[in-house]
Each structure stands twice: as structure tokens, then as C-alpha cells.
Amino acid sequence: MAGNASYLPCLYSLYHIEKPNPTIYITTVTTCFLTFVLSMCGAVANGLVCLAILLNKDLQIYSNLLLLFLSFNDFIVACFAEPLYITRRLLESQNQYLCWLSLTYRALWNISVGLSFQAIAVISAERYFALFHPFKYKEHVTVNRLITTVLLLAGIWVVFVLSRFAGLPTNYFYAITSPMILICIIMIAVVHVKIFKLARWHHRQISLNTCSPQNEVCHTRKWMRYTAREAKIAKSTAFVVGAVFLCYLPLIVIVITNIILTHQDVLFHYYILPWTDFLVFLNSLLNPVIYCWRSRELRSSIVRLCKRETRVTDQQNSVTVNNNNINNNSMNKS
């Protein structure tokens, strides 16, 4: 396969061209169909999560505002990145190559992946600050500061990705992004190990169930309740972090393997990467599922939102039917 490979220059990237065959066609159609299902479900799920948080002030706590950013990023992936991916793959299976489509998809892919890791890193840092420095957290963390931090980081990343169109060499791009992602992963791992240790300590203190004036643990019951609440939120974010790592790990392994095993671009591009890309897209659907599983308030808010929309739709349909009946009666009388 590698020996028959050819390449089509496309600005800062290359199109890997391979003559379509039944195996490529089956792989493409299967992964595109599954990605289409993920796109529809992911758009609805993340859209509902975003609306539920935006319309319910009780849900607008700091951690949920950060999850709102992550959910909005997943919504963009489901609505735009995945349809572009499907279109690109189907055209490739017909031996058609559109440079602008590939560049648009690749830029959106790079932006969304970077924003996902940024969001996870900020969420982890926020949980660490809330659990280990609660007084400073209450003093310094505000909605405006969180939003400013998230938007500033997102803006820097978007400009950096788009700088490739201005001539930033590909090797420079990956030389900068690879350490950044590695640092994010290490920081996230260290933070959640510390949070896990704190959660274990907290459960041990509860299991002791000894309360006396001299006992320092019992005498800070309010702090214990605060820690329990924040630890529960941290546990929920840990599930989100775990889902991200599990879905991205195969892609990372394959990319590293492709670098080691040179001249296998077509093999990876047409036979393996479609499945690793599918797992990455799967993460955009898993995240809102985890939010709803871990948060009763969010589930209730989404259910109320759906019921309200259903009720409004029924009322509109009823008004339409009544208007039609009135018009029909008027015509019959005339």
C-alpha cells in the first residue's frame, strides 16, 4: 500500500491518495454512518445541557460554567466538525479531494481538540483550588474571572491554530502543541491523584464517626460538608477526564506508532484513523451523558425543559388546528 501512495499538496498539509477499494469503502461507510449517529445525538445532548445550564440559575455554579464551555465545544464538534468529516471521507471514497474542505475540517479539529484539553485542565485546576484552598477560592474565584480566563485561553489557542494559514510551519506547530498537551495531561493526572487521596481521607474520617469537642475533624463539620460537596463535584469531573483520556488514547498511540513506522501513511489514514477518529467523536456524546448521570439537578432541568418545549409545541399545533377549522367553517358558510 505504501509503495502505491501518492500525495496531493493542500496548503500546509498533504492529501494521502489511495485508489478506492472494497475494504476502504466498507470502512468509510461504516465509520461515517456511526459518526452521523454520534453527530445527531451529540448535537441534541450537548444542546440540551447548554440550555439547561443557561436557563437555570441554580445550575450556574462555577464548575457547571466550565462544563458549559466544554459542552458548547462538544456541540460545535457535533454540528460542524463531524459533518465535515463525513463529507470529506465520503468524497475520498469516490476519489474526490477538496482542499478547502480538508483544511476547514483540520482547523476545526485542531481547535476543538485543544479547547477540550484546555477545558479539562481549567476544570481540574478549579476543583483543586476549591478543595485545597477553599478560603482563597471563595475570595478570588468569580464568574467574571472564570469566563475571562476561559475566553483568553480559547482565543490564544484559536489564533495559534489559524496561524498555520499565515505560514506557521507544521513541524513548529506540532513542536509547540505536543509539549503543551503533555503538560496538560501531567497536570490533570497530578491534580486528580491529589483529589482522590483527599476523598479517601474524607471517607475515613466519616467512617470513624467519633465526635467530641477535642476532635479537630468533628469540630469543623461545616468544612467537612463543604469538602464532601466539592469532592462529589470533583468525582464527576474525574469521570469526564477519564472519558477524554480513554477516547483520545488510541489516537495518541496510533499517531506515535505512525511516526515510528514510516511510510505507512495510507494504511493509517484509510484503515486505522477512521476508527480512532470515531472514538474521539464518541467523547462528545459521552460527556453530556456523564453530566446527566452525575447531576440530579441537571437531569431534572433537562426533563423540565423537554416537557416545556413539548407543551409549547402541542399548544402551537392546537392553535393551528383551531385556525384551520375556523377558516374551513368560514369558507363553507360563504
Short mmCIF file of C-alpha atoms in Angstrom, two decimals:
data_model
loop_
_atom_site.label_atom_id
_atom_site.label_comp_id
_atom_site.label_asym_id
_atom_site.label_seq_id
_atom_site.Cartn_x
_atom_site.Cartn_y
_atom_site.Cartn_z
CA MET A 1 0.00 0.00 0.00
CA ALA A 2 2.73 2.41 0.93
CA GLY A 3 4.51 1.86 -2.37
CA ASN A 4 1.47 2.97 -4.40
CA ALA A 5 0.82 6.02 -2.25
CA SER A 6 0.63 9.45 -3.80
CA TYR A 7 0.13 12.84 -2.24
CA LEU A 8 -1.80 15.96 -3.20
CA PRO A 9 -0.42 19.23 -1.76
CA CYS A 10 -3.04 21.22 0.15
CA LEU A 11 -1.58 24.45 1.55
CA TYR A 12 0.20 23.38 4.77
CA SER A 13 -0.90 19.72 4.60
CA LEU A 14 -0.91 16.76 2.22
CA TYR A 15 -3.78 14.64 0.95
CA HIS A 16 -2.97 10.92 1.15
CA ILE A 17 -4.36 9.47 -2.07
CA GLU A 18 -5.14 5.79 -2.47
CA LYS A 19 -7.21 4.17 -5.19
CA PRO A 20 -10.57 3.22 -3.62
CA ASN A 21 -11.10 -0.48 -2.93
CA PRO A 22 -13.86 -2.52 -1.22
CA THR A 23 -12.10 -2.54 2.16
CA ILE A 24 -11.65 1.23 2.19
CA TYR A 25 -15.26 1.68 1.04
CA ILE A 26 -16.69 -0.57 3.78
CA THR A 27 -14.55 1.10 6.46
CA THR A 28 -15.55 4.55 5.25
CA VAL A 29 -19.29 3.85 5.01
CA THR A 30 -19.39 2.12 8.41
CA THR A 31 -17.49 4.81 10.29
CA CYS A 32 -19.39 7.61 8.50
CA PHE A 33 -22.75 6.07 9.44
CA LEU A 34 -21.69 5.68 13.08
CA THR A 35 -20.30 9.22 13.11
CA PHE A 36 -23.59 10.52 11.67
CA VAL A 37 -25.47 8.89 14.56
CA LEU A 38 -23.00 10.43 17.03
CA SER A 39 -23.40 13.82 15.36
CA MET A 40 -27.19 13.82 15.71
CA CYS A 41 -27.19 12.51 19.29
CA GLY A 42 -24.26 14.71 20.35
CA ALA A 43 -25.85 17.88 18.98
CA VAL A 44 -29.12 17.21 20.82
CA ALA A 45 -27.48 16.10 24.09
CA ASN A 46 -24.97 18.95 24.30
CA GLY A 47 -27.58 21.47 23.17
CA LEU A 48 -29.89 20.39 25.99
CA VAL A 49 -27.07 20.58 28.55
CA CYS A 50 -26.13 24.11 27.41
CA LEU A 51 -29.75 25.30 27.51
CA ALA A 52 -30.39 23.69 30.90
CA ILE A 53 -27.41 25.46 32.49
CA LEU A 54 -28.10 28.80 30.79
CA LEU A 55 -31.79 28.84 31.72
CA ASN A 56 -31.44 27.59 35.30
CA LYS A 57 -29.64 29.96 37.68
CA ASP A 58 -29.38 27.23 40.32
CA LEU A 59 -27.10 25.30 37.96
CA GLN A 60 -24.81 28.25 37.26
CA ILE A 61 -22.16 27.36 39.82
CA TYR A 62 -18.50 27.73 38.91
CA SER A 63 -17.87 24.09 37.99
CA ASN A 64 -21.01 23.95 35.82
CA LEU A 65 -20.00 27.11 33.96
CA LEU A 66 -16.77 25.37 32.98
CA LEU A 67 -18.73 22.27 31.95
CA LEU A 68 -20.92 24.60 29.89
CA PHE A 69 -17.82 25.68 27.96
CA LEU A 70 -16.81 22.06 27.37
CA SER A 71 -20.36 21.13 26.36
CA PHE A 72 -20.53 24.05 23.91
CA ASN A 73 -17.25 22.89 22.37
CA ASP A 74 -18.70 19.37 22.01
CA PHE A 75 -21.83 20.92 20.45
CA ILE A 76 -19.67 22.65 17.81
CA VAL A 77 -17.90 19.35 17.13
CA ALA A 78 -21.21 17.52 16.67
CA CYS A 79 -22.77 20.24 14.48
CA PHE A 80 -19.81 21.17 12.29
CA ALA A 81 -16.66 19.04 12.68
CA GLU A 82 -18.38 15.67 12.36
CA PRO A 83 -20.48 16.58 9.26
CA LEU A 84 -17.34 17.98 7.60
CA TYR A 85 -15.50 14.77 8.47
CA ILE A 86 -18.28 12.61 6.99
CA THR A 87 -18.36 14.68 3.78
CA ARG A 88 -14.59 14.53 3.42
CA ARG A 89 -14.40 10.76 3.94
CA LEU A 90 -17.26 10.00 1.54
CA LEU A 91 -15.70 12.18 -1.16
CA GLU A 92 -12.34 10.45 -0.66
CA SER A 93 -14.02 7.07 -1.14
CA GLN A 94 -15.18 8.40 -4.55
CA ASN A 95 -11.65 9.58 -5.36
CA GLN A 96 -12.62 13.26 -4.95
CA TYR A 97 -10.41 15.62 -2.95
CA LEU A 98 -11.42 19.15 -1.92
CA CYS A 99 -8.56 21.11 -0.38
CA TRP A 100 -10.75 23.77 1.28
CA LEU A 101 -12.90 21.07 2.89
CA SER A 102 -9.88 19.27 4.28
CA LEU A 103 -8.35 22.50 5.62
CA THR A 104 -11.62 23.64 7.22
CA TYR A 105 -12.12 20.29 8.91
CA ARG A 106 -8.50 20.08 10.05
CA ALA A 107 -8.55 23.59 11.52
CA LEU A 108 -11.84 22.93 13.33
CA TRP A 109 -10.50 19.58 14.56
CA ASN A 110 -7.31 21.15 15.95
CA ILE A 111 -9.29 23.96 17.61
CA SER A 112 -11.81 21.61 19.24
CA VAL A 113 -9.18 19.15 20.49
CA GLY A 114 -7.12 21.95 22.01
CA LEU A 115 -10.17 23.54 23.63
CA SER A 116 -11.19 20.18 25.10
CA PHE A 117 -7.83 19.74 26.81
CA GLN A 118 -7.86 23.38 27.93
CA ALA A 119 -11.32 22.97 29.43
CA ILE A 120 -10.34 19.77 31.25
CA ALA A 121 -7.19 21.44 32.59
CA VAL A 122 -9.10 24.51 33.84
CA ILE A 123 -11.82 22.32 35.38
CA SER A 124 -9.18 20.25 37.19
CA ALA A 125 -7.41 23.38 38.44
CA GLU A 126 -10.71 24.83 39.66
CA ARG A 127 -11.52 21.63 41.57
CA TYR A 128 -8.04 21.57 43.12
CA PHE A 129 -8.33 25.20 44.20
CA ALA A 130 -11.83 24.64 45.65
CA LEU A 131 -10.76 21.60 47.69
CA PHE A 132 -7.27 22.52 48.88
CA HIS A 133 -7.58 26.30 49.20
CA PRO A 134 -11.28 26.90 50.00
CA PHE A 135 -10.85 30.33 51.59
CA LYS A 136 -8.72 31.71 48.77
CA TYR A 137 -11.13 30.06 46.33
CA LYS A 138 -14.12 31.93 47.75
CA GLU A 139 -12.13 35.15 47.84
CA HIS A 140 -10.55 35.11 44.38
CA VAL A 141 -12.73 32.94 42.11
CA THR A 142 -15.59 34.82 40.46
CA VAL A 143 -17.77 34.24 37.42
CA ASN A 144 -16.14 37.11 35.53
CA ARG A 145 -12.63 35.83 36.24
CA LEU A 146 -13.54 32.30 35.17
CA ILE A 147 -15.13 33.50 31.94
CA THR A 148 -12.21 35.84 31.22
CA THR A 149 -9.66 33.07 31.81
CA VAL A 150 -11.51 30.58 29.60
CA LEU A 151 -12.07 33.06 26.77
CA LEU A 152 -8.46 34.30 26.92
CA LEU A 153 -7.04 30.78 26.71
CA ALA A 154 -9.51 29.84 23.96
CA GLY A 155 -8.67 32.98 21.97
CA ILE A 156 -4.93 32.33 22.17
CA TRP A 157 -5.41 28.75 21.02
CA VAL A 158 -7.69 29.69 18.09
CA VAL A 159 -5.24 32.35 16.88
CA PHE A 160 -2.37 29.86 17.19
CA VAL A 161 -4.20 27.22 15.11
CA LEU A 162 -5.22 29.74 12.45
CA SER A 163 -1.62 30.98 12.25
CA ARG A 164 -0.91 27.90 10.16
CA PHE A 165 -2.77 29.63 7.32
CA ALA A 166 -0.33 32.54 7.71
CA GLY A 167 2.64 30.25 7.16
CA LEU A 168 3.49 28.68 10.53
CA PRO A 169 5.43 25.50 9.59
CA THR A 170 3.80 22.20 10.51
CA ASN A 171 6.85 20.97 12.43
CA TYR A 172 6.81 24.15 14.56
CA PHE A 173 3.09 23.71 15.18
CA TYR A 174 3.50 20.17 16.50
CA ALA A 175 6.71 21.02 18.34
CA ILE A 176 4.73 23.59 20.34
CA THR A 177 1.43 21.74 20.75
CA SER A 178 2.89 18.37 21.79
CA PRO A 179 4.61 19.70 24.98
CA MET A 180 1.52 21.80 25.77
CA ILE A 181 -0.79 18.78 25.65
CA LEU A 182 1.74 16.67 27.58
CA ILE A 183 1.93 19.33 30.33
CA CYS A 184 -1.88 19.46 30.48
CA ILE A 185 -2.09 15.68 30.82
CA ILE A 186 0.55 15.58 33.59
CA MET A 187 -1.12 18.46 35.47
CA ILE A 188 -4.56 16.85 35.19
CA ALA A 189 -3.22 13.49 36.38
CA VAL A 190 -1.41 15.01 39.40
CA VAL A 191 -4.46 17.06 40.41
CA HIS A 192 -6.82 14.11 40.30
CA VAL A 193 -4.41 11.88 42.24
CA LYS A 194 -4.37 14.52 45.00
CA ILE A 195 -8.17 14.82 44.87
CA PHE A 196 -8.50 11.04 45.09
CA LYS A 197 -6.28 10.95 48.18
CA LEU A 198 -8.34 13.72 49.79
CA ALA A 199 -11.56 11.85 49.04
CA ARG A 200 -10.17 8.69 50.68
CA TRP A 201 -9.17 10.68 53.75
CA HIS A 202 -12.62 12.24 53.91
CA HIS A 203 -14.34 8.84 53.80
CA ARG A 204 -12.06 7.54 56.55
CA GLN A 205 -12.99 10.47 58.79
CA ILE A 206 -16.69 9.85 58.23
CA SER A 207 -16.31 6.14 58.97
CA LEU A 208 -14.67 6.92 62.34
CA ASN A 209 -17.92 8.56 63.46
CA THR A 210 -16.35 9.95 66.62
CA CYS A 211 -17.39 13.38 67.70
CA SER A 212 -16.04 15.22 70.71
CA PRO A 213 -15.12 18.84 71.45
CA GLN A 214 -11.45 17.91 71.31
CA ASN A 215 -11.74 16.19 67.94
CA GLU A 216 -10.49 18.63 65.29
CA VAL A 217 -12.30 16.80 62.49
CA CYS A 218 -15.72 16.89 64.12
CA HIS A 219 -15.36 20.41 65.29
CA THR A 220 -15.10 21.54 61.65
CA ARG A 221 -18.30 19.91 60.46
CA LYS A 222 -19.12 22.78 58.18
CA TRP A 223 -15.78 22.37 56.44
CA MET A 224 -16.40 18.61 56.18
CA ARG A 225 -19.76 19.21 54.48
CA TYR A 226 -18.11 21.68 52.12
CA THR A 227 -15.36 19.17 51.33
CA ALA A 228 -17.91 16.40 50.73
CA ARG A 229 -19.87 18.55 48.29
CA GLU A 230 -16.79 19.72 46.41
CA ALA A 231 -15.35 16.18 46.37
CA LYS A 232 -18.56 14.89 44.79
CA ILE A 233 -18.24 17.50 42.04
CA ALA A 234 -14.57 16.56 41.64
CA LYS A 235 -15.56 12.91 41.27
CA SER A 236 -17.95 13.86 38.49
CA THR A 237 -15.24 15.79 36.66
CA ALA A 238 -12.91 12.81 37.14
CA PHE A 239 -15.34 10.69 35.10
CA VAL A 240 -15.25 13.34 32.36
CA VAL A 241 -11.44 13.38 32.43
CA GLY A 242 -11.36 9.58 32.29
CA ALA A 243 -13.69 9.54 29.29
CA VAL A 244 -11.49 12.07 27.47
CA PHE A 245 -8.34 10.06 28.10
CA LEU A 246 -9.93 6.74 27.09
CA CYS A 247 -11.30 8.18 23.86
CA TYR A 248 -8.11 10.01 22.90
CA LEU A 249 -5.62 7.33 23.97
CA PRO A 250 -6.00 5.12 20.84
CA LEU A 251 -5.45 8.16 18.60
CA ILE A 252 -2.32 9.17 20.53
CA VAL A 253 -0.94 5.63 20.32
CA ILE A 254 -1.64 5.42 16.58
CA VAL A 255 -0.05 8.81 15.86
CA ILE A 256 3.10 7.82 17.78
CA THR A 257 3.16 4.45 16.01
CA ASN A 258 2.81 6.16 12.63
CA ILE A 259 5.79 8.38 13.44
CA ILE A 260 7.90 5.34 14.37
CA LEU A 261 6.75 3.19 11.43
CA THR A 262 7.45 5.48 8.49
CA HIS A 263 5.92 5.12 5.00
CA GLN A 264 2.63 3.76 6.35
CA ASP A 265 0.57 6.94 5.90
CA VAL A 266 -2.11 5.41 3.67
CA LEU A 267 -2.52 2.39 5.95
CA PHE A 268 -3.17 4.63 8.95
CA HIS A 269 -5.20 7.26 7.08
CA TYR A 270 -7.72 4.92 5.43
CA TYR A 271 -7.82 1.83 7.63
CA ILE A 272 -7.00 2.81 11.23
CA LEU A 273 -7.58 6.53 11.76
CA PRO A 274 -11.30 6.33 10.83
CA TRP A 275 -11.84 4.20 13.95
CA THR A 276 -9.69 6.31 16.26
CA ASP A 277 -11.46 9.42 14.95
CA PHE A 278 -14.78 7.73 15.73
CA LEU A 279 -13.68 7.21 19.35
CA VAL A 280 -12.72 10.88 19.63
CA PHE A 281 -16.15 11.89 18.31
CA LEU A 282 -17.72 9.44 20.75
CA ASN A 283 -16.30 11.54 23.58
CA SER A 284 -18.51 14.47 22.54
CA LEU A 285 -21.55 12.30 23.30
CA LEU A 286 -20.16 10.64 26.44
CA ASN A 287 -19.55 13.97 28.18
CA PRO A 288 -23.22 15.09 28.39
CA VAL A 289 -24.24 11.54 29.35
CA ILE A 290 -21.80 11.72 32.28
CA TYR A 291 -23.07 15.18 33.29
CA CYS A 292 -26.65 13.92 33.46
CA TRP A 293 -25.68 10.68 35.21
CA ARG A 294 -23.79 12.51 37.94
CA SER A 295 -26.09 15.52 38.43
CA ARG A 296 -29.69 15.02 39.51
CA GLU A 297 -30.34 18.77 39.23
CA LEU A 298 -29.16 18.82 35.61
CA ARG A 299 -31.30 15.79 34.76
CA SER A 300 -34.37 17.42 36.30
CA SER A 301 -33.70 20.69 34.49
CA ILE A 302 -33.40 18.93 31.13
CA VAL A 303 -36.61 16.96 31.74
CA ARG A 304 -38.46 20.18 32.61
CA LEU A 305 -37.03 21.85 29.52
CA CYS A 306 -38.19 18.99 27.27
CA LYS A 307 -41.65 18.95 28.85
CA ARG A 308 -41.97 22.71 28.40
CA GLU A 309 -40.96 22.52 24.74
CA THR A 310 -43.39 19.64 24.19
CA ARG A 311 -46.19 21.62 25.83
CA VAL A 312 -45.43 24.70 23.69
CA THR A 313 -45.40 22.57 20.54
CA ASP A 314 -48.73 20.97 21.46
CA GLN A 315 -50.25 24.40 22.09
CA GLN A 316 -48.99 25.69 18.74
CA ASN A 317 -50.38 22.63 16.96
CA SER A 318 -53.70 23.10 18.74
CA VAL A 319 -53.87 26.77 17.70
CA THR A 320 -53.04 25.82 14.11
CA VAL A 321 -55.80 23.17 14.04
CA ASN A 322 -58.33 25.62 15.51
CA ASN A 323 -57.42 28.29 12.96
CA ASN A 324 -57.78 25.78 10.13
CA ASN A 325 -61.20 24.73 11.44
CA ILE A 326 -62.32 28.38 11.66
CA ASN A 327 -61.14 29.04 8.11
CA ASN A 328 -62.91 25.92 6.81
CA ASN A 329 -66.14 26.91 8.56
CA SER A 330 -65.93 30.41 7.11
CA MET A 331 -65.43 29.04 3.61
CA ASN A 332 -68.37 26.64 3.99
CA LYS A 333 -70.68 29.44 5.14
CA SER A 334 -69.67 31.64 2.26
#
